[in-house]
PDB file of C-alpha atoms and ligand atoms in Angstrom:
ATOM      1  CA  MET A   1     173.159 136.037 150.522  1.00  0.00           C
ATOM      2  CA  MET A   2     171.117 139.132 149.879  1.00  0.00           C
ATOM      3  CA  PRO A   3     171.859 142.113 152.160  1.00  0.00           C
ATOM      4  CA  ASP A   4     169.075 142.890 154.602  1.00  0.00           C
ATOM      5  CA  GLY A   5     166.197 144.911 153.175  1.00  0.00           C
ATOM      6  CA  LYS A   6     167.108 144.489 149.503  1.00  0.00           C
ATOM      7  CA  ALA A   7     164.993 143.166 146.687  1.00  0.00           C
ATOM      8  CA  SER A   8     166.781 140.602 144.549  1.00  0.00           C
ATOM      9  CA  PRO A   9     166.872 141.453 140.846  1.00  0.00           C
ATOM     10  CA  ILE A  10     164.771 139.525 138.366  1.00  0.00           C
ATOM     11  CA  LEU A  11     166.847 137.703 135.778  1.00  0.00           C
ATOM     12  CA  ASN A  12     165.696 137.562 132.168  1.00  0.00           C
ATOM     13  CA  SER A  13     165.492 133.782 132.404  1.00  0.00           C
ATOM     14  CA  GLU A  14     162.844 134.139 135.101  1.00  0.00           C
ATOM     15  CA  ILE A  15     160.441 136.191 133.020  1.00  0.00           C
ATOM     16  CA  SER A  16     157.266 134.280 132.379  1.00  0.00           C
ATOM     17  CA  GLY A  17     153.607 134.613 131.684  1.00  0.00           C
ATOM     18  CA  CYS A  18     151.586 135.648 128.695  1.00  0.00           C
ATOM     19  CA  ILE A  19     152.670 139.247 128.530  1.00  0.00           C
ATOM     20  CA  ARG A  20     153.371 141.190 125.403  1.00  0.00           C
ATOM     21  CA  PRO A  21     155.685 144.151 125.899  1.00  0.00           C
ATOM     22  CA  ILE A  22     154.541 147.073 123.776  1.00  0.00           C
ATOM     23  CA  GLU A  23     155.751 150.596 123.182  1.00  0.00           C
ATOM     24  CA  ILE A  24     153.960 152.489 125.896  1.00  0.00           C
ATOM     25  CA  THR A  25     155.035 154.382 128.965  1.00  0.00           C
ATOM     26  CA  GLU A  26     151.720 154.239 130.834  1.00  0.00           C
ATOM     27  CA  PRO A  27     149.926 150.976 131.578  1.00  0.00           C
ATOM     28  CA  PHE A  28     146.430 150.688 130.199  1.00  0.00           C
ATOM     29  CA  SER A  29     143.656 148.135 130.196  1.00  0.00           C
ATOM     30  CA  LEU A  30     141.377 146.866 127.483  1.00  0.00           C
ATOM     31  CA  PRO A  31     137.638 146.706 128.229  1.00  0.00           C
ATOM     32  CA  ASN A  32     137.919 142.931 128.715  1.00  0.00           C
ATOM     33  CA  GLY A  33     140.325 143.514 131.612  1.00  0.00           C
ATOM     34  CA  THR A  34     143.489 142.434 129.802  1.00  0.00           C
ATOM     35  CA  CYS A  35     146.346 144.670 130.760  1.00  0.00           C
ATOM     36  CA  TYR A  36     149.231 145.327 128.445  1.00  0.00           C
ATOM     37  CA  ARG A  37     152.278 146.916 129.900  1.00  0.00           C
ATOM     38  CA  ASP A  38     155.940 147.599 129.342  1.00  0.00           C
ATOM     39  CA  ILE A  39     157.371 144.614 131.163  1.00  0.00           C
ATOM     40  CA  GLU A  40     161.004 145.540 130.513  1.00  0.00           C
ATOM     41  CA  GLU A  41     160.464 148.948 132.052  1.00  0.00           C
ATOM     42  CA  ASP A  42     158.716 147.379 135.051  1.00  0.00           C
ATOM     43  CA  ILE A  43     161.618 145.012 135.585  1.00  0.00           C
ATOM     44  CA  ARG A  44     164.125 147.875 135.296  1.00  0.00           C
ATOM     45  CA  LYS A  45     162.176 149.739 137.970  1.00  0.00           C
ATOM     46  CA  PHE A  46     161.930 146.648 140.152  1.00  0.00           C
ATOM     47  CA  ASN A  47     165.647 145.973 139.846  1.00  0.00           C
ATOM     48  CA  ALA A  48     166.394 149.609 140.656  1.00  0.00           C
ATOM     49  CA  LEU A  49     164.735 148.975 144.010  1.00  0.00           C
ATOM     50  CA  SER A  50     167.674 146.772 144.945  1.00  0.00           C
ATOM     51  CA  LEU A  51     169.774 149.947 145.196  1.00  0.00           C
ATOM     52  CA  GLN A  52     167.746 150.903 148.242  1.00  0.00           C
ATOM     53  CA  THR A  53     169.642 150.056 151.408  1.00  0.00           C
ATOM     54  CA  THR A  54     167.005 150.905 154.004  1.00  0.00           C
ATOM     55  CA  VAL A  55     163.605 149.398 154.641  1.00  0.00           C
ATOM     56  CA  ALA A  56     162.014 152.855 154.539  1.00  0.00           C
ATOM     57  CA  GLY A  57     163.660 153.633 151.199  1.00  0.00           C
ATOM     58  CA  LEU A  58     162.623 150.276 149.793  1.00  0.00           C
ATOM     59  CA  LEU A  59     158.980 150.691 150.767  1.00  0.00           C
ATOM     60  CA  HIS A  60     158.924 154.285 149.590  1.00  0.00           C
ATOM     61  CA  GLU A  61     160.332 153.409 146.155  1.00  0.00           C
ATOM     62  CA  SER A  62     158.134 150.351 145.754  1.00  0.00           C
ATOM     63  CA  ALA A  63     155.106 152.665 145.932  1.00  0.00           C
ATOM     64  CA  LEU A  64     155.429 153.194 142.176  1.00  0.00           C
ATOM     65  CA  PHE A  65     153.850 149.746 141.747  1.00  0.00           C
ATOM     66  CA  LEU A  66     150.863 150.609 143.959  1.00  0.00           C
ATOM     67  CA  PHE A  67     147.443 150.550 142.278  1.00  0.00           C
ATOM     68  CA  ARG A  68     148.999 149.177 139.093  1.00  0.00           C
ATOM     69  CA  GLN A  69     147.300 146.341 137.257  1.00  0.00           C
ATOM     70  CA  PHE A  70     149.123 143.093 136.459  1.00  0.00           C
ATOM     71  CA  GLY A  71     146.883 140.823 134.437  1.00  0.00           C
ATOM     72  CA  TRP A  72     143.727 140.558 136.536  1.00  0.00           C
ATOM     73  CA  LEU A  73     145.445 141.712 139.713  1.00  0.00           C
ATOM     74  CA  THR A  74     145.435 145.277 140.977  1.00  0.00           C
ATOM     75  CA  ILE A  75     147.970 145.998 143.701  1.00  0.00           C
ATOM     76  CA  GLN A  76     146.462 147.558 146.804  1.00  0.00           C
ATOM     77  CA  GLU A  77     149.260 147.350 149.349  1.00  0.00           C
ATOM     78  CA  ILE A  78     152.967 146.554 149.357  1.00  0.00           C
ATOM     79  CA  TYR A  79     154.782 145.455 152.459  1.00  0.00           C
ATOM     80  CA  LEU A  80     157.997 143.783 153.476  1.00  0.00           C
ATOM     81  CA  SER A  81     157.929 140.222 154.732  1.00  0.00           C
ATOM     82  CA  ARG A  82     160.728 139.477 157.158  1.00  0.00           C
ATOM     83  CA  ASN A  83     160.475 135.851 158.151  1.00  0.00           C
ATOM     84  CA  PRO A  84     163.326 134.825 160.413  1.00  0.00           C
ATOM     85  CA  GLY A  85     166.084 133.038 158.536  1.00  0.00           C
ATOM     86  CA  LYS A  86     164.757 134.101 155.142  1.00  0.00           C
ATOM     87  CA  THR A  87     165.647 136.935 152.779  1.00  0.00           C
ATOM     88  CA  PRO A  88     163.231 139.840 153.306  1.00  0.00           C
ATOM     89  CA  GLU A  89     160.814 140.054 150.409  1.00  0.00           C
ATOM     90  CA  LEU A  90     158.434 142.695 149.080  1.00  0.00           C
ATOM     91  CA  ILE A  91     154.890 141.326 149.195  1.00  0.00           C
ATOM     92  CA  ALA A  92     152.028 142.722 147.148  1.00  0.00           C
ATOM     93  CA  LYS A  93     148.447 142.498 148.344  1.00  0.00           C
ATOM     94  CA  SER A  94     146.200 142.627 145.295  1.00  0.00           C
ATOM     95  CA  ARG A  95     142.573 142.342 144.346  1.00  0.00           C
ATOM     96  CA  CYS A  96     141.763 139.938 141.546  1.00  0.00           C
ATOM     97  CA  ARG A  97     139.029 140.786 139.044  1.00  0.00           C
ATOM     98  CA  CYS A  98     136.951 137.919 140.482  1.00  0.00           C
ATOM     99  CA  GLY A  99     136.934 139.676 143.864  1.00  0.00           C
ATOM    100  CA  ASN A 100     139.450 137.530 145.721  1.00  0.00           C
ATOM    101  CA  ILE A 101     142.383 139.073 147.541  1.00  0.00           C
ATOM    102  CA  VAL A 102     145.835 137.620 146.896  1.00  0.00           C
ATOM    103  CA  THR A 103     149.125 138.134 148.662  1.00  0.00           C
ATOM    104  CA  ALA A 104     152.254 137.112 146.754  1.00  0.00           C
ATOM    105  CA  PRO A 105     155.845 138.293 146.263  1.00  0.00           C
ATOM    106  CA  LEU A 106     155.826 141.524 144.225  1.00  0.00           C
ATOM    107  CA  ARG A 107     158.434 140.060 141.895  1.00  0.00           C
ATOM    108  CA  MET A 108     155.987 137.402 140.725  1.00  0.00           C
ATOM    109  CA  LEU A 109     153.604 140.094 139.492  1.00  0.00           C
ATOM    110  CA  VAL A 110     156.386 142.097 137.889  1.00  0.00           C
ATOM    111  CA  ASP A 111     157.998 139.140 136.100  1.00  0.00           C
ATOM    112  CA  GLY A 112     154.625 137.888 134.901  1.00  0.00           C
ATOM    113  CA  SER A 113     154.468 134.555 136.690  1.00  0.00           C
ATOM    114  CA  LEU A 114     151.286 135.588 138.504  1.00  0.00           C
ATOM    115  CA  ASN A 115     148.382 137.141 136.584  1.00  0.00           C
ATOM    116  CA  ASP A 116     145.335 136.219 138.660  1.00  0.00           C
ATOM    117  CA  CYS A 117     144.360 134.474 141.893  1.00  0.00           C
ATOM    118  CA  GLY A 118     144.230 131.095 140.200  1.00  0.00           C
ATOM    119  CA  CYS A 119     140.690 131.613 138.904  1.00  0.00           C
ATOM    120  CA  THR A 120     141.851 131.929 135.264  1.00  0.00           C
ATOM    121  CA  THR A 121     145.210 130.159 135.030  1.00  0.00           C
ATOM    122  CA  PRO A 122     146.818 127.613 137.350  1.00  0.00           C
ATOM    123  CA  LEU A 123     149.015 129.186 140.006  1.00  0.00           C
ATOM    124  CA  PRO A 124     152.751 128.593 139.460  1.00  0.00           C
ATOM    125  CA  LYS A 125     153.277 125.323 141.290  1.00  0.00           C
ATOM    126  CA  GLN A 126     156.828 125.779 142.532  1.00  0.00           C
ATOM    127  CA  GLU A 127     155.975 129.009 144.308  1.00  0.00           C
ATOM    128  CA  ALA A 128     152.392 128.222 145.293  1.00  0.00           C
ATOM    129  CA  ASN A 129     153.348 128.163 148.963  1.00  0.00           C
ATOM    130  CA  LYS A 130     154.212 131.870 148.774  1.00  0.00           C
ATOM    131  CA  ILE A 131     150.754 132.769 147.432  1.00  0.00           C
ATOM    132  CA  ILE A 132     147.776 133.192 149.740  1.00  0.00           C
ATOM    133  CA  VAL A 133     144.279 133.618 148.337  1.00  0.00           C
ATOM    134  CA  TYR A 134     141.590 135.132 150.547  1.00  0.00           C
ATOM    135  CA  GLN A 135     138.026 134.632 149.452  1.00  0.00           C
ATOM    136  CA  SER A 136     136.060 137.658 148.527  1.00  0.00           C
ATOM    137  CA  GLU A 137     134.157 139.052 151.481  1.00  0.00           C
ATOM    138  CA  ARG A 138     131.259 140.080 149.298  1.00  0.00           C
ATOM    139  CA  PRO A 139     128.901 137.576 147.748  1.00  0.00           C
ATOM    140  CA  ILE A 140     129.976 137.334 144.133  1.00  0.00           C
ATOM    141  CA  ARG A 141     129.052 134.831 141.487  1.00  0.00           C
ATOM    142  CA  TRP A 142     131.971 132.597 142.382  1.00  0.00           C
ATOM    143  CA  THR A 143     131.005 131.998 145.992  1.00  0.00           C
ATOM    144  CA  THR A 144     128.647 129.224 147.000  1.00  0.00           C
ATOM    145  CA  THR A 145     126.438 128.671 150.002  1.00  0.00           C
ATOM    146  CA  VAL A 146     129.046 126.276 151.409  1.00  0.00           C
ATOM    147  CA  ASP A 147     131.670 128.071 153.432  1.00  0.00           C
ATOM    148  CA  GLY A 148     135.132 127.885 151.867  1.00  0.00           C
ATOM    149  CA  ILE A 149     134.010 126.448 148.534  1.00  0.00           C
ATOM    150  CA  GLN A 150     134.155 128.534 145.382  1.00  0.00           C
ATOM    151  CA  TRP A 151     133.348 127.824 141.774  1.00  0.00           C
ATOM    152  CA  PHE A 152     135.959 129.123 139.337  1.00  0.00           C
ATOM    153  CA  GLY A 153     133.781 129.261 136.263  1.00  0.00           C
ATOM    154  CA  SER A 154     136.566 130.536 134.044  1.00  0.00           C
ATOM    155  CA  ARG A 155     138.472 127.291 134.727  1.00  0.00           C
ATOM    156  CA  TYR A 156     135.508 124.973 135.312  1.00  0.00           C
ATOM    157  CA  ILE A 157     136.934 123.878 138.646  1.00  0.00           C
ATOM    158  CA  TRP A 158     136.194 124.107 142.338  1.00  0.00           C
ATOM    159  CA  PHE A 159     138.417 125.899 144.804  1.00  0.00           C
ATOM    160  CA  VAL A 160     138.462 124.919 148.452  1.00  0.00           C
ATOM    161  CA  THR A 161     139.936 126.854 151.338  1.00  0.00           C
ATOM    162  CA  LEU A 162     139.952 126.662 155.097  1.00  0.00           C
ATOM    163  CA  THR A 163     141.080 129.905 156.670  1.00  0.00           C
ATOM    164  CA  VAL A 164     141.053 130.480 160.393  1.00  0.00           C
ATOM    165  CA  GLY A 165     141.932 134.009 161.406  1.00  0.00           C
ATOM    166  CA  GLN A 166     144.876 134.986 159.225  1.00  0.00           C
ATOM    167  CA  ARG A 167     146.063 131.430 158.630  1.00  0.00           C
ATOM    168  CA  CYS A 168     145.159 129.410 155.600  1.00  0.00           C
ATOM    169  CA  PHE A 169     145.164 125.669 156.317  1.00  0.00           C
ATOM    170  CA  VAL A 170     143.776 124.385 153.041  1.00  0.00           C
ATOM    171  CA  ARG A 171     143.998 125.794 149.534  1.00  0.00           C
ATOM    172  CA  LYS A 172     143.118 123.176 146.936  1.00  0.00           C
ATOM    173  CA  TYR A 173     141.468 122.775 143.567  1.00  0.00           C
ATOM    174  CA  ALA A 174     138.939 120.048 142.906  1.00  0.00           C
ATOM    175  CA  ASP A 175     137.608 118.705 139.613  1.00  0.00           C
ATOM    176  CA  THR A 176     134.177 117.811 140.951  1.00  0.00           C
ATOM    177  CA  ALA A 177     131.718 119.208 143.504  1.00  0.00           C
ATOM    178  CA  LYS A 178     131.880 115.924 145.425  1.00  0.00           C
ATOM    179  CA  GLU A 179     135.657 116.129 145.695  1.00  0.00           C
ATOM    180  CA  ALA A 180     135.467 119.791 146.809  1.00  0.00           C
ATOM    181  CA  LEU A 181     132.902 119.048 149.498  1.00  0.00           C
ATOM    182  CA  GLU A 182     134.953 116.143 150.809  1.00  0.00           C
ATOM    183  CA  ILE A 183     138.177 118.175 150.965  1.00  0.00           C
ATOM    184  CA  ARG A 184     136.415 120.863 152.968  1.00  0.00           C
ATOM    185  CA  ARG A 185     134.658 118.322 155.210  1.00  0.00           C
ATOM    186  CA  ASP A 186     137.902 116.489 155.996  1.00  0.00           C
ATOM    187  CA  ALA A 187     139.672 119.773 156.715  1.00  0.00           C
ATOM    188  CA  GLU A 188     136.897 120.870 159.113  1.00  0.00           C
ATOM    189  CA  ARG A 189     136.991 117.491 160.857  1.00  0.00           C
ATOM    190  CA  GLN A 190     140.732 117.732 161.210  1.00  0.00           C
ATOM    191  CA  TYR A 191     140.740 121.318 162.432  1.00  0.00           C
ATOM    192  CA  PHE A 192     137.521 121.581 164.460  1.00  0.00           C
ATOM    193  CA  GLY A 193     136.989 117.914 165.294  1.00  0.00           C
ATOM    194  CA  ARG A 194     133.676 117.815 163.398  1.00  0.00           C
ATOM    195  CA  SER A 195     132.093 119.221 160.275  1.00  0.00           C
ATOM    196  CA  ILE A 196     128.756 120.867 159.558  1.00  0.00           C
ATOM    197  CA  ILE A 197     128.943 119.222 156.123  1.00  0.00           C
ATOM    198  CA  ASP A 198     128.200 115.803 157.659  1.00  0.00           C
ATOM    199  CA  GLN A 199     124.760 117.031 158.602  1.00  0.00           C
ATOM    200  CA  TYR A 200     123.888 118.625 155.261  1.00  0.00           C
ATOM    201  CA  TYR A 201     126.028 116.588 152.859  1.00  0.00           C
ATOM    202  CA  GLU A 202     123.301 115.578 150.398  1.00  0.00           C
ATOM    203  CA  ILE A 203     121.692 119.026 150.212  1.00  0.00           C
ATOM    204  CA  MET A 204     125.037 120.794 149.809  1.00  0.00           C
ATOM    205  CA  LEU A 205     126.232 118.377 147.144  1.00  0.00           C
ATOM    206  CA  ALA A 206     123.023 118.725 145.138  1.00  0.00           C
ATOM    207  CA  GLU A 207     123.281 122.497 145.305  1.00  0.00           C
ATOM    208  CA  LEU A 208     126.927 122.610 144.200  1.00  0.00           C
ATOM    209  CA  GLU A 209     126.343 120.153 141.358  1.00  0.00           C
ATOM    210  CA  GLU A 210     123.394 122.164 140.143  1.00  0.00           C
ATOM    211  CA  LEU A 211     125.466 125.362 140.130  1.00  0.00           C
ATOM    212  CA  GLU A 212     128.119 123.653 138.029  1.00  0.00           C
ATOM    213  CA  GLN A 213     125.591 122.187 135.587  1.00  0.00           C
ATOM    214  CA  ILE A 214     123.862 125.525 135.063  1.00  0.00           C
ATOM    215  CA  TYR A 215     127.174 127.278 134.543  1.00  0.00           C
ATOM    216  CA  VAL A 216     128.514 124.702 132.066  1.00  0.00           C
ATOM    217  CA  ARG A 217     125.261 124.777 130.105  1.00  0.00           C
ATOM    218  CA  ARG A 218     125.364 128.559 129.833  1.00  0.00           C
ATOM    219  CA  HIS A 219     129.096 128.766 129.162  1.00  0.00           C
ATOM    220  CA  PRO A 220     130.165 125.712 127.146  1.00  0.00           C
ATOM    221  CA  PRO A 221     133.876 125.077 127.869  1.00  0.00           C
ATOM    222  CA  GLU A 222     136.345 126.032 125.184  1.00  0.00           C
ATOM    223  CA  VAL A 223     139.801 124.481 125.075  1.00  0.00           C
ATOM    224  CA  PRO A 224     142.291 127.353 125.300  1.00  0.00           C
ATOM    225  CA  GLY A 225     145.145 127.717 122.802  1.00  0.00           C
ATOM    226  CA  ILE A 226     143.721 125.737 119.907  1.00  0.00           C
ATOM    227  CA  SER A 227     142.630 127.167 116.564  1.00  0.00           C
ATOM    228  CA  TRP A 228     141.716 126.111 113.033  1.00  0.00           C
ATOM    229  CA  ASP A 229     144.168 127.092 110.294  1.00  0.00           C
ATOM    230  CA  LYS A 230     142.033 127.721 107.215  1.00  0.00           C
ATOM    231  CA  THR A 231     144.962 127.816 104.767  1.00  0.00           C
ATOM    232  CA  GLU A 232     146.652 124.623 105.935  1.00  0.00           C
ATOM    233  CA  LYS A 233     143.365 122.980 106.917  1.00  0.00           C
ATOM    234  CA  ARG A 234     144.852 121.826 110.188  1.00  0.00           C
ATOM    235  CA  TRP A 235     144.321 122.381 113.919  1.00  0.00           C
ATOM    236  CA  ILE A 236     147.005 124.387 115.752  1.00  0.00           C
ATOM    237  CA  ALA A 237     147.782 123.899 119.439  1.00  0.00           C
ATOM    238  CA  ARG A 238     149.802 126.530 121.267  1.00  0.00           C
ATOM    239  CA  LEU A 239     151.045 127.283 124.748  1.00  0.00           C
ATOM    240  CA  TRP A 240     153.031 130.355 125.719  1.00  0.00           C
ATOM    241  CA  TYR A 241     155.179 129.809 128.791  1.00  0.00           C
ATOM    242  CA  ARG A 242     158.024 131.791 130.359  1.00  0.00           C
ATOM    243  CA  GLY A 243     158.391 134.091 127.392  1.00  0.00           C
ATOM    244  CA  LYS A 244     158.254 131.533 124.602  1.00  0.00           C
ATOM    245  CA  TRP A 245     156.036 129.131 122.708  1.00  0.00           C
ATOM    246  CA  ILE A 246     156.664 125.750 124.276  1.00  0.00           C
ATOM    247  CA  LEU A 247     153.897 124.255 122.178  1.00  0.00           C
ATOM    248  CA  ASN A 248     153.228 125.404 118.626  1.00  0.00           C
ATOM    249  CA  LYS A 249     152.233 122.426 116.507  1.00  0.00           C
ATOM    250  CA  SER A 250     149.607 121.533 113.959  1.00  0.00           C
ATOM    251  CA  PHE A 251     147.386 118.449 113.972  1.00  0.00           C
ATOM    252  CA  LYS A 252     144.978 116.746 111.645  1.00  0.00           C
ATOM    253  CA  THR A 253     142.104 116.623 114.141  1.00  0.00           C
ATOM    254  CA  ARG A 254     140.743 118.938 116.798  1.00  0.00           C
ATOM    255  CA  LYS A 255     140.886 116.107 119.298  1.00  0.00           C
ATOM    256  CA  GLU A 256     144.641 115.676 118.816  1.00  0.00           C
ATOM    257  CA  ALA A 257     145.222 119.413 119.219  1.00  0.00           C
ATOM    258  CA  ALA A 258     143.163 119.527 122.424  1.00  0.00           C
ATOM    259  CA  LYS A 259     145.077 116.543 123.795  1.00  0.00           C
ATOM    260  CA  ALA A 260     148.438 118.178 122.988  1.00  0.00           C
ATOM    261  CA  ARG A 261     147.354 121.372 124.737  1.00  0.00           C
ATOM    262  CA  TYR A 262     146.201 119.419 127.810  1.00  0.00           C
ATOM    263  CA  GLU A 263     149.468 117.512 128.021  1.00  0.00           C
ATOM    264  CA  ALA A 264     151.567 120.672 127.609  1.00  0.00           C
ATOM    265  CA  GLU A 265     149.635 122.422 130.397  1.00  0.00           C
ATOM    266  CA  VAL A 266     150.149 119.528 132.787  1.00  0.00           C
ATOM    267  CA  ARG A 267     153.810 119.285 131.892  1.00  0.00           C
ATOM    268  CA  TYR A 268     154.704 122.981 132.052  1.00  0.00           C
ATOM    269  CA  LEU A 269     152.138 124.532 134.402  1.00  0.00           C
ATOM    270  CA  GLY A 270     151.982 121.550 136.742  1.00  0.00           C
ATOM    271  CA  GLU A 271     148.234 121.137 136.182  1.00  0.00           C
ATOM    272  CA  SER A 272     145.661 121.794 133.501  1.00  0.00           C
ATOM    273  CA  THR A 273     143.524 124.928 133.268  1.00  0.00           C
ATOM    274  CA  MET A 274     140.311 122.881 133.274  1.00  0.00           C
ATOM    275  CA  PRO A 275     139.503 119.284 134.323  1.00  0.00           C
ATOM    276  CA  GLU A 276     140.673 116.771 131.710  1.00  0.00           C
ATOM    277  CA  ARG A 277     137.104 115.836 130.714  1.00  0.00           C
ATOM    278  CA  TYR A 278     136.635 119.251 129.072  1.00  0.00           C
ATOM    279  CA  TYR A 279     139.553 118.816 126.653  1.00  0.00           C
ATOM    280  CA  VAL A 280     137.441 117.336 123.899  1.00  0.00           C
TER     281      VAL A 280
HETATM  282 ZN1   ZN B 301     140.594 135.632 140.622  1.00  0.00          ZN
END
């Protein structure tokens, strides 16, 4: 049992995510938004927090992570969550590059298991219940005219939420616009007793499907982690997970490589980055 007000240290075996430690002392970002940082140093600093015995000391020391960038997430606030019966945990409130706001345990950002709000990579399944995604308040390219439905173009999927006040009742991905609309409609029916979607179903569906078609036409999907090896004349499929290559194999055809990547994502991430139909 962790003493009250302490942060539990991150073990090496827990380190995950696609993060390359490099020899720098200051974090910096590339123009494309990728952030490289000294992960070992971050973990040392995070673990040093566990020496703090008071809540005030803990919050004060955790300020060194404020306004830092972890993948696509920039930390804006850090606070202590003290749910009854549970170990107190430092929570980071961050803004994702896509505009969404995410709250998640600080340790998940530090150990690299969380790099974005779910708009670029699947959220870690086992800890998904600790992550809350709030839709961007400003109209950005990901939002749609249907309340609570977003298009994650970078993953070619739909994201559905139902948030009432501070509570999030639904937080689901959907492969198709139809599925997304139905998830939201059912959630509204369940929560409010009726849904505005019933009245405008056809119009809303047509609009969402059109958005997806336009996006896919302009940005043809590319299977991540596969490449052509010129020397060997073979296709390579890779997946980096929890600090190591769990898939690094060559195949005769592109199709086989894409299939291997899809299967590895489902097996290790719990779901694929894009709907299965795009792994071709
Ligand atoms: Zn995002």
